[in-house]
Coordinates of N, CA and C in Angstrom, one line a residue:
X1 N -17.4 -13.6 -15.7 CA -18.7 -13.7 -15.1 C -19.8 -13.4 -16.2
X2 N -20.4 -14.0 -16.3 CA -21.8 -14.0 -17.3 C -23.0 -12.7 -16.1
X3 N -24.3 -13.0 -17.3 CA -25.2 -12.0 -16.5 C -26.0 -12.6 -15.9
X4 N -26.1 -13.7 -15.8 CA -26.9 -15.0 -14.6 C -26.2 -14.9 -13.5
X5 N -24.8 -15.0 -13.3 CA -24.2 -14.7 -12.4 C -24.4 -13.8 -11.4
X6 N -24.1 -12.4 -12.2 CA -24.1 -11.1 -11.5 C -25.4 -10.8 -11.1
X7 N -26.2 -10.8 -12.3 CA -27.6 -10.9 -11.2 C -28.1 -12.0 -10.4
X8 N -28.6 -12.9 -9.9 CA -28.4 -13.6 -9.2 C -27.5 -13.7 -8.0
X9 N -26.1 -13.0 -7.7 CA -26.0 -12.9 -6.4 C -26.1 -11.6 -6.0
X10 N -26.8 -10.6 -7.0 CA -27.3 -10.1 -6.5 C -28.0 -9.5 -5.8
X11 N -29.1 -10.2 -6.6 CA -30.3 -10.6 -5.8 C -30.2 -11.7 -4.4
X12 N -29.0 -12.1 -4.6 CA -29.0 -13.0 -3.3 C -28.8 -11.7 -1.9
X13 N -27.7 -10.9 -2.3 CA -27.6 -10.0 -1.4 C -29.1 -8.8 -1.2
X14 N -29.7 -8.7 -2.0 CA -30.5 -7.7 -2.1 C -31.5 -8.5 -0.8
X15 N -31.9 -9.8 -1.2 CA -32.8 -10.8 -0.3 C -32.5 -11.1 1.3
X16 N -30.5 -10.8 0.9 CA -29.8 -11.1 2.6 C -30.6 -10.1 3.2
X17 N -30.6 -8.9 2.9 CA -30.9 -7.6 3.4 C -32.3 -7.5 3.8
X18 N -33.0 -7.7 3.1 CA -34.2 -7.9 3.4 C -34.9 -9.0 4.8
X19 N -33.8 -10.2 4.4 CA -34.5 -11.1 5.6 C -33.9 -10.3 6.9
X20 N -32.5 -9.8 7.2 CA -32.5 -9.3 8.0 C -33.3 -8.1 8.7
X21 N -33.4 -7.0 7.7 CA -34.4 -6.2 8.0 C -35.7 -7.1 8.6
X22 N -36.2 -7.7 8.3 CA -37.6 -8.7 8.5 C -36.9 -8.8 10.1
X23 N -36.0 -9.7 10.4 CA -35.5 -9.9 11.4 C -35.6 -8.5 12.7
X24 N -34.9 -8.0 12.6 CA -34.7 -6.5 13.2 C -35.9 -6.0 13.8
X25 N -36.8 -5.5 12.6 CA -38.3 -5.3 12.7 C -39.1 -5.9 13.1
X26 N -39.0 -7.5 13.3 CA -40.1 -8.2 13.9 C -41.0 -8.5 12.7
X27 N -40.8 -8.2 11.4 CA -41.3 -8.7 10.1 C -41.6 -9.7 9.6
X28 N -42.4 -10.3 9.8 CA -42.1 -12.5 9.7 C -42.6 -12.3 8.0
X29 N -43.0 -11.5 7.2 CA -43.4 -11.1 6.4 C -42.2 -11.1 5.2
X30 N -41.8 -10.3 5.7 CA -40.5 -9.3 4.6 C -39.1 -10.1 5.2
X31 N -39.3 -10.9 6.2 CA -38.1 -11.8 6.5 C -38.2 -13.1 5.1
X32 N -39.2 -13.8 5.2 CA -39.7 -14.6 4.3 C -39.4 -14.1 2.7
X33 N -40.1 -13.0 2.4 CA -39.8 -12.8 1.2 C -38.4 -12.8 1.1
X34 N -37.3 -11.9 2.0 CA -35.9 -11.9 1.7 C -35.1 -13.4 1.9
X35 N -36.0 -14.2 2.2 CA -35.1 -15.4 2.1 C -35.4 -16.0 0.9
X36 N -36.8 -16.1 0.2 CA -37.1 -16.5 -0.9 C -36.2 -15.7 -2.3
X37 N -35.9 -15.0 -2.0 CA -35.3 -13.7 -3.0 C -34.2 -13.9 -2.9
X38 N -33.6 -14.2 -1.4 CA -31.9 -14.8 -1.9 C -31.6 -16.0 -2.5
X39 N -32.6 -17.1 -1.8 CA -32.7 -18.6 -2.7 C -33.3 -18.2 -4.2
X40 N -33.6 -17.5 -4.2 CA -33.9 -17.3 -5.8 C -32.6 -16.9 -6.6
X41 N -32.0 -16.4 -6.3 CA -30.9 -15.7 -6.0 C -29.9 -16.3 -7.0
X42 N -29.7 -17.6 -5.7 CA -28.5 -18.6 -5.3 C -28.8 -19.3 -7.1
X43 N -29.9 -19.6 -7.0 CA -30.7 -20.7 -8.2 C -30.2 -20.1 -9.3
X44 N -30.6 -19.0 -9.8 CA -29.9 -17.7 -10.7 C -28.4 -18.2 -11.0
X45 N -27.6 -17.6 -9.6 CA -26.3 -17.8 -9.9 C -25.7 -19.4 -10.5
X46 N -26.3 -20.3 -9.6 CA -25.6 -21.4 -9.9 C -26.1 -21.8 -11.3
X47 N -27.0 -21.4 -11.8 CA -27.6 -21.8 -13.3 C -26.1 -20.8 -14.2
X48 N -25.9 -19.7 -14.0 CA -24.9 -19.5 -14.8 C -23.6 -19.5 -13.9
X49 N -23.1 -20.4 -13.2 CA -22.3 -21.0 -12.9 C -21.8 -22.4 -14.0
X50 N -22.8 -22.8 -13.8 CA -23.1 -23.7 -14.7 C -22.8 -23.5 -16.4
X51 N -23.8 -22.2 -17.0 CA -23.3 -22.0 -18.3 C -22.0 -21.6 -18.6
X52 N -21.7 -21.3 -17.3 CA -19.8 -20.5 -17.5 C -18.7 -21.6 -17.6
X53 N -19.2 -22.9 -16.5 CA -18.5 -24.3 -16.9 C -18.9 -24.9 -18.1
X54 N -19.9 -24.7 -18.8 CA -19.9 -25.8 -20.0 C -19.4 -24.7 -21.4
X55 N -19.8 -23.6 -21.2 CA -18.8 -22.9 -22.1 C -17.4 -22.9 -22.0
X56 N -16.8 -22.6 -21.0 CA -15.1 -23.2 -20.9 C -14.7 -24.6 -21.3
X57 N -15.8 -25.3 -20.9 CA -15.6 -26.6 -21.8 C -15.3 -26.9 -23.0
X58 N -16.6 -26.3 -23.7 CA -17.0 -26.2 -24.8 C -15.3 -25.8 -25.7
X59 N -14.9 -25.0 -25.0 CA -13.8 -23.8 -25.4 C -12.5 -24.6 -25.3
X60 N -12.5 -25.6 -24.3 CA -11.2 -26.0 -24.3 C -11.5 -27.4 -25.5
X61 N -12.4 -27.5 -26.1 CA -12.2 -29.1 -27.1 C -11.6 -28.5 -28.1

């Protein structure tokens, strides 16, 4: 796992948390942000998802 990875689902989880808290509370506020923060998240991870496949590639020529 690279560091785009790790961070990124991270922050996906850190965001899960938050939109549910938003939820719970009645927060339409901090529900929002935690969904934005997990999709930011997701974007993170799959971008070094991505570097982790073209480097294995790279590695198997």
């Amino acid at each position: 796992m690279n560091k785009d990875q790790i961070n990124g689902r991270t922050e996906e989880v850190k965001g899960k948390v938050k939109e549910i808290a938003g939820k719970i509370t009645g927060k339409k506020g901090l529900q929002v942000k935690g969904n934005m923060q997990k999709n930011a998240g997701a974007v993170q991870a799959t971008a070094g998802d991505a570097k982790a496949d073209i480097a294995k590639a790279i590695n198997n020529i």
